[in-house]
Short mmCIF file of C-alpha atoms and ligand atoms in Angstrom, two decimals:
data_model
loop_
_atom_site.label_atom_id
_atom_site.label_comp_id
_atom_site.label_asym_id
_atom_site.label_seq_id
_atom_site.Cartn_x
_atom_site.Cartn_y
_atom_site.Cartn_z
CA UNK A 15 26.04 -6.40 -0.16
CA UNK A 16 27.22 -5.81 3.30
CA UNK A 17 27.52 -8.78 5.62
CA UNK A 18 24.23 -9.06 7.87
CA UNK A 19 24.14 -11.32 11.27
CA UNK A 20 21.43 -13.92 11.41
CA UNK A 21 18.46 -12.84 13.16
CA UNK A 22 18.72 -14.40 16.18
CA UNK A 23 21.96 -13.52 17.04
CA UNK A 24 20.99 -10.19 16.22
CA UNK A 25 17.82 -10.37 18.43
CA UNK A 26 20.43 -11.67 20.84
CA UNK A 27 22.88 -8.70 20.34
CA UNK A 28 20.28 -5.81 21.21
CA UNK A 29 18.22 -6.62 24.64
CA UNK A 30 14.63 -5.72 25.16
CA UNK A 31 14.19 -2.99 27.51
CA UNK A 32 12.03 -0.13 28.54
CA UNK A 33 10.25 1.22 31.48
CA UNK A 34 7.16 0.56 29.98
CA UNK A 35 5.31 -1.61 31.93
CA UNK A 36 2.77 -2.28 28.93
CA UNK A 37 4.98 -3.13 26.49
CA UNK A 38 6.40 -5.79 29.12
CA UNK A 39 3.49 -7.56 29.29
CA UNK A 40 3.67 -7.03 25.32
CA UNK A 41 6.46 -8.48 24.88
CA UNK A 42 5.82 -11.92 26.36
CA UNK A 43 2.56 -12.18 23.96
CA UNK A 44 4.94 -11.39 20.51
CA UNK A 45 7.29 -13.96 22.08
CA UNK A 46 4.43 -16.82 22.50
CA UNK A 47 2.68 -15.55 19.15
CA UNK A 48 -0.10 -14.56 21.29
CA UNK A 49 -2.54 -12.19 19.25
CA UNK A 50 -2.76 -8.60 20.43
CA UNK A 51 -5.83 -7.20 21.53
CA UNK A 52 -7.78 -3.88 20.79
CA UNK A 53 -6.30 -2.51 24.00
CA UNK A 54 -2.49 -3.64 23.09
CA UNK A 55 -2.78 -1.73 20.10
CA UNK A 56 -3.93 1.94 21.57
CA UNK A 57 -0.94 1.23 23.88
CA UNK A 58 1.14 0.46 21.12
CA UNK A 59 0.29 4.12 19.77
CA UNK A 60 0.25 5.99 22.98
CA UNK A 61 3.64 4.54 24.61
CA UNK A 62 6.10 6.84 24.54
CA UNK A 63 8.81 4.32 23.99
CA UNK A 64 9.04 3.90 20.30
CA UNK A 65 12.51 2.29 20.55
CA UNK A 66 10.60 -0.17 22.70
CA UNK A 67 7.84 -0.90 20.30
CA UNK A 68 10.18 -0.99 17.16
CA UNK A 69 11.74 -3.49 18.66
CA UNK A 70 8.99 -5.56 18.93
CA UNK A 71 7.89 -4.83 15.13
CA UNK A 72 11.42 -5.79 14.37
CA UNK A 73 11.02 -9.07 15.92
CA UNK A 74 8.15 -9.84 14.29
CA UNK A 75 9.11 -8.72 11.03
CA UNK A 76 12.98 -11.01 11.41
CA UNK A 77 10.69 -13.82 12.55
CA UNK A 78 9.06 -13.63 9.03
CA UNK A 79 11.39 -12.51 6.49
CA UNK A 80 14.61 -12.54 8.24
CA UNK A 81 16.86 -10.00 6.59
CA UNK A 82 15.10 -9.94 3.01
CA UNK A 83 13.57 -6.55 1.97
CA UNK A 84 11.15 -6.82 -1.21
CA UNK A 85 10.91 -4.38 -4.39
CA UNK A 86 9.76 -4.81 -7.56
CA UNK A 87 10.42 -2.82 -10.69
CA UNK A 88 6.55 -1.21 -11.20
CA UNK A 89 5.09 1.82 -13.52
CA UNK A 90 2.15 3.66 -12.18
CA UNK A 91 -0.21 4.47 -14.69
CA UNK A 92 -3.27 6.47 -14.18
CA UNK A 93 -5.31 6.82 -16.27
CA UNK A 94 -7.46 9.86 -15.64
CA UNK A 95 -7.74 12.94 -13.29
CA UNK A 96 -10.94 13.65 -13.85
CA UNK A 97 -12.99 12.59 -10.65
CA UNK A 98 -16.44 13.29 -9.31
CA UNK A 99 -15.73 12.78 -5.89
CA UNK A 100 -13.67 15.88 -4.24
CA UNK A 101 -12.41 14.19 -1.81
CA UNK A 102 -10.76 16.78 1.07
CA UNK A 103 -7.89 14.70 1.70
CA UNK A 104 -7.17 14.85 -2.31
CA UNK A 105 -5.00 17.34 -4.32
CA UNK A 106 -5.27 14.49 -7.28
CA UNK A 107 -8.91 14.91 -8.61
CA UNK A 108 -10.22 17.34 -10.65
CA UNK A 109 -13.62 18.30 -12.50
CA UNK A 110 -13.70 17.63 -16.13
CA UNK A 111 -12.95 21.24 -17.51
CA UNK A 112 -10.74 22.33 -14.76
CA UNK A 113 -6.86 23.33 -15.50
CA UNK A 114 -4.93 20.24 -15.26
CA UNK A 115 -7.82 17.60 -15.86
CA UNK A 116 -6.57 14.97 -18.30
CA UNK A 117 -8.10 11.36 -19.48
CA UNK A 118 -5.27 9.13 -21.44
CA UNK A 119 -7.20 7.99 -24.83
CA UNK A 120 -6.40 4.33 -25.19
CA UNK A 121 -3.59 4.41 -26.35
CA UNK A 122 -2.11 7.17 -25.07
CA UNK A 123 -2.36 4.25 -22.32
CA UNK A 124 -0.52 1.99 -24.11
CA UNK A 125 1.96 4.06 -25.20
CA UNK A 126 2.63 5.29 -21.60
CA UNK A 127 2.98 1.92 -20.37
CA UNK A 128 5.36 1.06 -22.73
CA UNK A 129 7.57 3.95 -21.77
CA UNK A 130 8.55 2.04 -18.96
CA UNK A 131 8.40 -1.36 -20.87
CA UNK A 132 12.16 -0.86 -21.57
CA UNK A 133 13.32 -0.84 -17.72
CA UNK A 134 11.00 -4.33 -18.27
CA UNK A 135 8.74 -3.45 -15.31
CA UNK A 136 7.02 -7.03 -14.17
CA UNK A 137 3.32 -4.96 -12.54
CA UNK A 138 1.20 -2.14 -13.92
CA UNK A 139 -0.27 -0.72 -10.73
CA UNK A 140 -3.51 1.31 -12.01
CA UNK A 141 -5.62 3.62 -10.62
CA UNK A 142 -7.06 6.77 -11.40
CA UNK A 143 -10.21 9.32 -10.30
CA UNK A 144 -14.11 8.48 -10.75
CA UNK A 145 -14.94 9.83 -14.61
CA UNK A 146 -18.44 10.91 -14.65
CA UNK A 147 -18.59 9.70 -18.74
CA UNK A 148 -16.08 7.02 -19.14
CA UNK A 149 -17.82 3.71 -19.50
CA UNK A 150 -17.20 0.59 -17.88
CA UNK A 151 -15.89 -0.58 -21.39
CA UNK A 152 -13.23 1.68 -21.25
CA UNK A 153 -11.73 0.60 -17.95
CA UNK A 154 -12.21 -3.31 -19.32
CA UNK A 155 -10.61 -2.49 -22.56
CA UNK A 156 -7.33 -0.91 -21.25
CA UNK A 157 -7.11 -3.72 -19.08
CA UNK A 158 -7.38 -6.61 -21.76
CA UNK A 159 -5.29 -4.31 -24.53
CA UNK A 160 -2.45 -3.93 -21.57
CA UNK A 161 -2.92 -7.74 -20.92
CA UNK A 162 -2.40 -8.60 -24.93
CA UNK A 163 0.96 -6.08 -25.15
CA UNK A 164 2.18 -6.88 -21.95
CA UNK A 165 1.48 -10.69 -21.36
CA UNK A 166 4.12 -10.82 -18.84
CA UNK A 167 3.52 -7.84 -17.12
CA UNK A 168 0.47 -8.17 -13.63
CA UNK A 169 -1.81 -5.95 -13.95
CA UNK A 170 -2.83 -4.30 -10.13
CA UNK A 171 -5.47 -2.52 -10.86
CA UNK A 172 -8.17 0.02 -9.56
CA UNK A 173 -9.32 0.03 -6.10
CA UNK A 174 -12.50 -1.00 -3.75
CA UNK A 175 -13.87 2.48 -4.34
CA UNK A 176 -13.37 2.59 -7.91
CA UNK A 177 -14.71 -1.09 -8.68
CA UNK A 178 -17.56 0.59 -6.77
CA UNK A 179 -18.23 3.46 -8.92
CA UNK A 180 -17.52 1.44 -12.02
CA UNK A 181 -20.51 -0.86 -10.85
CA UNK A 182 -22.97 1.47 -10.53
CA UNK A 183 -22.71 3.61 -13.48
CA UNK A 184 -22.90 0.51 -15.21
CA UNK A 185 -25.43 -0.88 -13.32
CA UNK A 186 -23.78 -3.79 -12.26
CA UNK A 187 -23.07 -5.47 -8.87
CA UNK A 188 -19.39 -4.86 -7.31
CA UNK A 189 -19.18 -9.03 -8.21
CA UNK A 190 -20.05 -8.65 -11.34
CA UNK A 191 -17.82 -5.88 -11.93
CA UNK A 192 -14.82 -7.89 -10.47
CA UNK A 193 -15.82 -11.28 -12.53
CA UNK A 194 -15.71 -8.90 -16.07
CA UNK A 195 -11.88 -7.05 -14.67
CA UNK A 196 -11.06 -10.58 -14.54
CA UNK A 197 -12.35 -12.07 -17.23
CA UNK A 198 -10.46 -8.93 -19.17
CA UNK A 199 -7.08 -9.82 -17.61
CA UNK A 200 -7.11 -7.70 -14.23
CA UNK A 201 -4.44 -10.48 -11.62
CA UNK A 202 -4.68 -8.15 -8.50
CA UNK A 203 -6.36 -4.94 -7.04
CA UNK A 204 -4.12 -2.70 -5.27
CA UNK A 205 -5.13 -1.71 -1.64
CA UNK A 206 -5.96 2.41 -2.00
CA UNK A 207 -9.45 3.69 -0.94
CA UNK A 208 -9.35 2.79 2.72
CA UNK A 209 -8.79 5.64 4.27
CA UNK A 210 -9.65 5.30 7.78
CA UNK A 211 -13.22 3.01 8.34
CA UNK A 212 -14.65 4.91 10.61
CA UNK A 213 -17.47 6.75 9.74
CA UNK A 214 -16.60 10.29 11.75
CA UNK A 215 -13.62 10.50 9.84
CA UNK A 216 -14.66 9.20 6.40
CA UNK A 217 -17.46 12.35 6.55
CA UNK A 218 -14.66 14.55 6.92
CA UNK A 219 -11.94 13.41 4.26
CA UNK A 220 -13.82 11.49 1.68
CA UNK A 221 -17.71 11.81 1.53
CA UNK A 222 -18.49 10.60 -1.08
CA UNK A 223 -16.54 7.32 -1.32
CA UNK A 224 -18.13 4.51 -0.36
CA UNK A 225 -18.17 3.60 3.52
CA UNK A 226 -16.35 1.69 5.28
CA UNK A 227 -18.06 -1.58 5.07
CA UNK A 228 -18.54 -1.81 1.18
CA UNK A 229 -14.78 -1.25 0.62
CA UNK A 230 -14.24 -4.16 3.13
CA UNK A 231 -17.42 -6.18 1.19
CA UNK A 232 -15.13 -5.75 -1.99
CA UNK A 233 -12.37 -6.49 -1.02
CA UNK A 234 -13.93 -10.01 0.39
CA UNK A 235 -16.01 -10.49 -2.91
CA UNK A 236 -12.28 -10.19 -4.63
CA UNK A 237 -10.58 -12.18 -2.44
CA UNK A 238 -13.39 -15.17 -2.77
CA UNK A 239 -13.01 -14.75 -7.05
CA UNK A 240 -9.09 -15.57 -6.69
CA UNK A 241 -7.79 -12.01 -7.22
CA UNK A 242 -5.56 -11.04 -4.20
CA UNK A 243 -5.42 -7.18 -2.89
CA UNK A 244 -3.68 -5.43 -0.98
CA UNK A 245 -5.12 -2.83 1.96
CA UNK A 246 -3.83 0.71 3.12
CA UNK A 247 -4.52 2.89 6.08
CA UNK A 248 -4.29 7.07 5.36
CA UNK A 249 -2.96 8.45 8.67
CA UNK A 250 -2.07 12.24 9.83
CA UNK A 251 -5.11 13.88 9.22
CA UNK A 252 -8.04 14.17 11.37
CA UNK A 253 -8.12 10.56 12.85
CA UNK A 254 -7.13 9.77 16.31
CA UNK A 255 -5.67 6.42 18.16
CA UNK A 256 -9.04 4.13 18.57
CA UNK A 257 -10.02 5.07 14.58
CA UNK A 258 -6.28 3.64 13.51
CA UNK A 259 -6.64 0.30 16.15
CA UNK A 260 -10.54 -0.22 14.72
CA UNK A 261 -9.29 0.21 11.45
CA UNK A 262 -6.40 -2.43 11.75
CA UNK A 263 -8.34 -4.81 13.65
CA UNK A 264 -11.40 -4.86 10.56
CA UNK A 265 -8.72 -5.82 8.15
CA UNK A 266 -7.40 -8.26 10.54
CA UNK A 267 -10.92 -9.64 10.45
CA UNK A 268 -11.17 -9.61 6.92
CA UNK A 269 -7.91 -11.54 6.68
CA UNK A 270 -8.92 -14.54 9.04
CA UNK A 271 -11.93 -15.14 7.17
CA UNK A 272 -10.10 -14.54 3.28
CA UNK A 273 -6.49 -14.66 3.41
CA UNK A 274 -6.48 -12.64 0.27
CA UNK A 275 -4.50 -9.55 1.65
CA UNK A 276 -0.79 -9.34 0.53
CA UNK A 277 0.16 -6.52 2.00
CA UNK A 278 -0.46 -3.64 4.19
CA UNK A 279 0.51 -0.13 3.56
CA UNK A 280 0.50 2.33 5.95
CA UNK A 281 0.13 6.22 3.94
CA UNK A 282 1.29 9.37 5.23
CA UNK A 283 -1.30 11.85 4.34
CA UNK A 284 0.63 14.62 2.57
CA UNK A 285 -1.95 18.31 2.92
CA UNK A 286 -0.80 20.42 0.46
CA UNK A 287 -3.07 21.35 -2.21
CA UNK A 288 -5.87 19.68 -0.59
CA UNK A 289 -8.98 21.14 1.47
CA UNK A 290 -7.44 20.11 5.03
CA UNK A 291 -4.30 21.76 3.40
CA UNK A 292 -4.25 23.68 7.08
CA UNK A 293 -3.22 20.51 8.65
CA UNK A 294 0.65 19.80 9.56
CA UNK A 295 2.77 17.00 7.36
CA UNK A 296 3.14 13.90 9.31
CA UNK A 297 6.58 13.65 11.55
CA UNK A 298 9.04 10.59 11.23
CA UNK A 299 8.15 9.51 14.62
CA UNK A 300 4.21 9.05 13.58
CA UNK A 301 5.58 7.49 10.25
CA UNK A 302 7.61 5.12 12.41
CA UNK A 303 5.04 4.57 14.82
CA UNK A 304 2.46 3.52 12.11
CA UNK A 305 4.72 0.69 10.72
CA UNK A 306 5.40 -0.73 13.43
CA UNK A 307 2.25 -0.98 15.43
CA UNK A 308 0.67 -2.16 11.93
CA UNK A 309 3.48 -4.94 11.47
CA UNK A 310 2.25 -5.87 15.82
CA UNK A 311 -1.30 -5.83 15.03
CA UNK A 312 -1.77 -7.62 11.65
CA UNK A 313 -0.70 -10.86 12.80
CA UNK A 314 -1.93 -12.59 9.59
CA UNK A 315 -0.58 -10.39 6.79
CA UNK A 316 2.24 -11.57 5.37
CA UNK A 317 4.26 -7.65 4.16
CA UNK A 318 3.98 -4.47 5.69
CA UNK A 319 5.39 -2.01 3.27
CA UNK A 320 7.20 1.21 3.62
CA UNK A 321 6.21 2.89 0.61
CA UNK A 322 8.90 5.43 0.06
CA UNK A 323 7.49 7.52 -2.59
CA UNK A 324 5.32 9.12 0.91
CA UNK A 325 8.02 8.28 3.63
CA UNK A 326 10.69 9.57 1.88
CA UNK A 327 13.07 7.31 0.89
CA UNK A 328 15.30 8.07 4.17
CA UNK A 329 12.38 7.20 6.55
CA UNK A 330 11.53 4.26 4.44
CA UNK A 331 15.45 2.64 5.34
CA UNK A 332 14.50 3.27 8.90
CA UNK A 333 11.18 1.78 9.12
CA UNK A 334 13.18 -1.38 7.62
CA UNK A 335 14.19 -1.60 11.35
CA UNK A 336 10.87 -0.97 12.63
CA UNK A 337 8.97 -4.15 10.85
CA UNK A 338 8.88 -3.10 7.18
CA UNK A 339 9.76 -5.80 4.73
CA UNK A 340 9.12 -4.17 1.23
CA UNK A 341 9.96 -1.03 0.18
CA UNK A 342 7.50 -0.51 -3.03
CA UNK A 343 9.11 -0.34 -6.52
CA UNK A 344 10.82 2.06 -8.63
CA UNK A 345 7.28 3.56 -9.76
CA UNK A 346 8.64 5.35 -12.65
CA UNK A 347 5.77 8.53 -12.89
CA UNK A 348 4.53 9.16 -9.42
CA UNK A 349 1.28 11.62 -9.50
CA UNK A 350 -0.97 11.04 -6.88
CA UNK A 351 1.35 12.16 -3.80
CA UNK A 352 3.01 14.80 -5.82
CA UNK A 353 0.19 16.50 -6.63
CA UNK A 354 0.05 16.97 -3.03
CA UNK A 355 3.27 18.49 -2.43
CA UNK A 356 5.27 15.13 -1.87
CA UNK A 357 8.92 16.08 -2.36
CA UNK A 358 10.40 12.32 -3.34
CA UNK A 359 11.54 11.91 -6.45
CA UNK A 360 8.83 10.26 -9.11
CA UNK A 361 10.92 7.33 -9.59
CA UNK A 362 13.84 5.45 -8.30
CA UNK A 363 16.24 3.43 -10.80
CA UNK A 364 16.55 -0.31 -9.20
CA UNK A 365 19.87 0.14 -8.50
CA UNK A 366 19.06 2.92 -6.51
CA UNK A 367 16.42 0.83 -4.43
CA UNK A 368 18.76 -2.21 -3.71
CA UNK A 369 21.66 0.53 -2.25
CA UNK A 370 18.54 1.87 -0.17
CA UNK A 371 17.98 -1.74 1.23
CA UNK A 372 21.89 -2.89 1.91
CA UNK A 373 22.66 0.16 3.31
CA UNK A 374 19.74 -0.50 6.01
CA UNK A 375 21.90 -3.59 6.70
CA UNK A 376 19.09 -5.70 4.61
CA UNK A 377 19.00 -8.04 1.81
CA UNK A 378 17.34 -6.72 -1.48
CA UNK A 379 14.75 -9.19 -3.08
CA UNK A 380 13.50 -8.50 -6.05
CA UNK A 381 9.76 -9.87 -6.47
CA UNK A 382 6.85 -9.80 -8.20
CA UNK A 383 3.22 -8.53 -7.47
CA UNK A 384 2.65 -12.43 -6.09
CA UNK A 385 6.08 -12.46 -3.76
CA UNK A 386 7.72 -14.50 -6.22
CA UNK A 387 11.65 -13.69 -6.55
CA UNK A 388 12.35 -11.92 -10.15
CA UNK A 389 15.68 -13.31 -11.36
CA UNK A 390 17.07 -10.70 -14.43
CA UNK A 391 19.53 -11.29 -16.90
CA UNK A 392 20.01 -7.88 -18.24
CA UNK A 393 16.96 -6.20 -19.30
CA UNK A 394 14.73 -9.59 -19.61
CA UNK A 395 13.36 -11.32 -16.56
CA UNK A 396 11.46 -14.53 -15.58
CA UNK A 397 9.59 -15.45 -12.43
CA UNK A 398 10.89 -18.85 -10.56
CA UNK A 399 7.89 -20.67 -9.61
S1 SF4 B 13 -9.21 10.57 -3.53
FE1 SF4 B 13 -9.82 9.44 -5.38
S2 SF4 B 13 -12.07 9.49 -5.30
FE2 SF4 B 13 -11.36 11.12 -3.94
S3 SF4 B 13 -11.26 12.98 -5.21
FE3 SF4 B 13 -9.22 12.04 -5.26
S4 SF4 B 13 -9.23 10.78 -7.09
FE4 SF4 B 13 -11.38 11.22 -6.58
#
């Protein structure tokens, strides 16, 4: 692991400058811990000084977690395709008899979650599309047979949107819902569904998810049952400046009241195979940009992660500098971003992920879902407490 200087000598090391008169004024708010404001954060996206604002992020993100850099050794499992929703920012979905639909039988679950069982993963992150015939029952059952084969393993599982659907058909309040996933075994929900809040947009890329408010209502019904989540924010598509700042500062809302949000995760919307397919990928700089203005702006979450599987693993190292503090997990069988044309691999060893970190000049941590540091012994692990 390569020698690292301690953050304030390293804060020292690399003076603050830019010709930026905003982010001067900036500057002496992230050095008194002053809050940022709706206006500080459209400047934080419109200055043309990224250098400038990474630096902030940087200083925030050293202030909090020094050198360490989180992971976690994770499998995604999803369960099912099949999705009623046709979302235009999704190349995922599809309708029940279309080429390519698939729904795991039960144990077809089981048995793919044990595939990765052997690389002893310590979170099953789940999520999968809106079945028009799978009952509620289903959803509860995978989670408590996954809980009763994998007692060890936490089980982050479907989002807002789907906790939603899953309500409905059943006829069932989105509390309710929660309270049975719970009850089953569910520990976390994972923070997908978000999108952007505002309205405009959401009519665009996902009608027919719920708005705006009800994922935020879910999240705070979860939040108030114990079960933590964590939230995302799908930029790059047809969204401008003031819909990212509202839809940072809403979160930030939710967290002051709650405190149940782990961790933010900024997505790079990937077009391919998807009905806004027309629109161009996302650039580094925009990728950049997003981490660190969310790491400025969410004062009170605790990780902003650079998920590599959609920043590519190479712009994933960089946004390490530019207030990213976890880097996601090794994943094992990526589908959601591949289906839209992502070019990452579907997996990453763990080896592979700690040479990422140290060779960003960081320190590797491995945790668990909760933050807690994993400490292995060959292929077993336990969780210090
Ligand atoms: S984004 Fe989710 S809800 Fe929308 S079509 Fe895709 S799988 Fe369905």
């Amino acid at each position: 692991m390569p020698e690292t200087a301690p953050s304030a000598v390293r804060a020292r090391q690399h003076d603050f400058q830019t010709d930026d008169q905003r982010l001067l004024a900036m500057r002496e708010k992230v050095d008194a811990g002053e809050r940022l404001n709706a206006k500080d954060a459209l400047d934080l996206y419109r200055s043309p000084d990224i250098l400038a604002v990474g630096w902030l992020a940087n200083l925030v993100r050293e202030r909090l977690h020094g050198d360490r850099t989180y992971f976690n050794v994770n499998r995604h499992i999803n369960p099912t395709n099949v999705c009623v929703a046709a979302c235009r920012l999704c190349a995922f979905g599809r309708k029940k008899d279309a080429p390519g639909a698939y729904t795991m039988a039960l144990d077809e679950a089981f048995e793919t979650a044990a595939s990765g069982y052997s690389e002893a993963v310590t979170e099953f992150h789940i999520v999968g599309g809106l079945h028009p015939d799978l009952p509620l029952q289903y959803f509860l059952d995978l989670i408590s047979g996954l809980k009763s084969r994998f007692p060890q393993v936490h089980l982050k599982a479907f989002t807002m949107v789907e906790i939603a659907y899953l309500a409905r058909r059943a006829k069932l309040s989105n509390e309710e819902t929660l309270r049975r996933f719970k009850q089953a075994g569910l520990d976390s929900l994972p923070g997908g569904g978000a999108e952007i809040f505002a309205d405009r947009v959401r009519h665009i890329i996902c009608d027919h998810k719920i708005d705006g408010d009800e994922w935020l209502e879910t999240a705070r019904m979860a939040h108030k049952m114990g079960l933590r989540s964590n939230a995302t924010m799908l930029y790059g598509h047809v969204e401008n400046d003031e819909d990212r700042a509202d839809h940072l500062l809403k979160l930030r809302a939710l967290q002051d009241e709650t405190g149940g949000f782990q961790t933010f995760i900024p997505l790079a919307f990937h077009p391919d195979n998807t009905a806004l397919r027309h629109l161009p990928r996302t650039t580094g700089m925009l990728d950049i940009r997003n981490v660190a203005v969310s790491r400025l702006v969410l004062d009170n979450f605790p990780h902003v992660k650079a998920y590599w599987q959609m920043l590519t693993p190479k712009i994933a190292q960089i946004a390490l500098r530019f207030g990213a503090d976890d880097i996601d997990g090794t994943v094992i069988e990526e589908k959601i971003y591949h289906d839209a044309g992502a070019t990452t691999p579907q997996g990453m060893r763990r080896q592979e992920l700690m040479r990422l970190i140290c060779e960003a000049g960081r320190e590797p941590v491995e945790r668990d879902t909760l933050y807690r540091p994993v400490l292995r012994e060959e292929a077993t692990f336990s969780v210090s407490v």
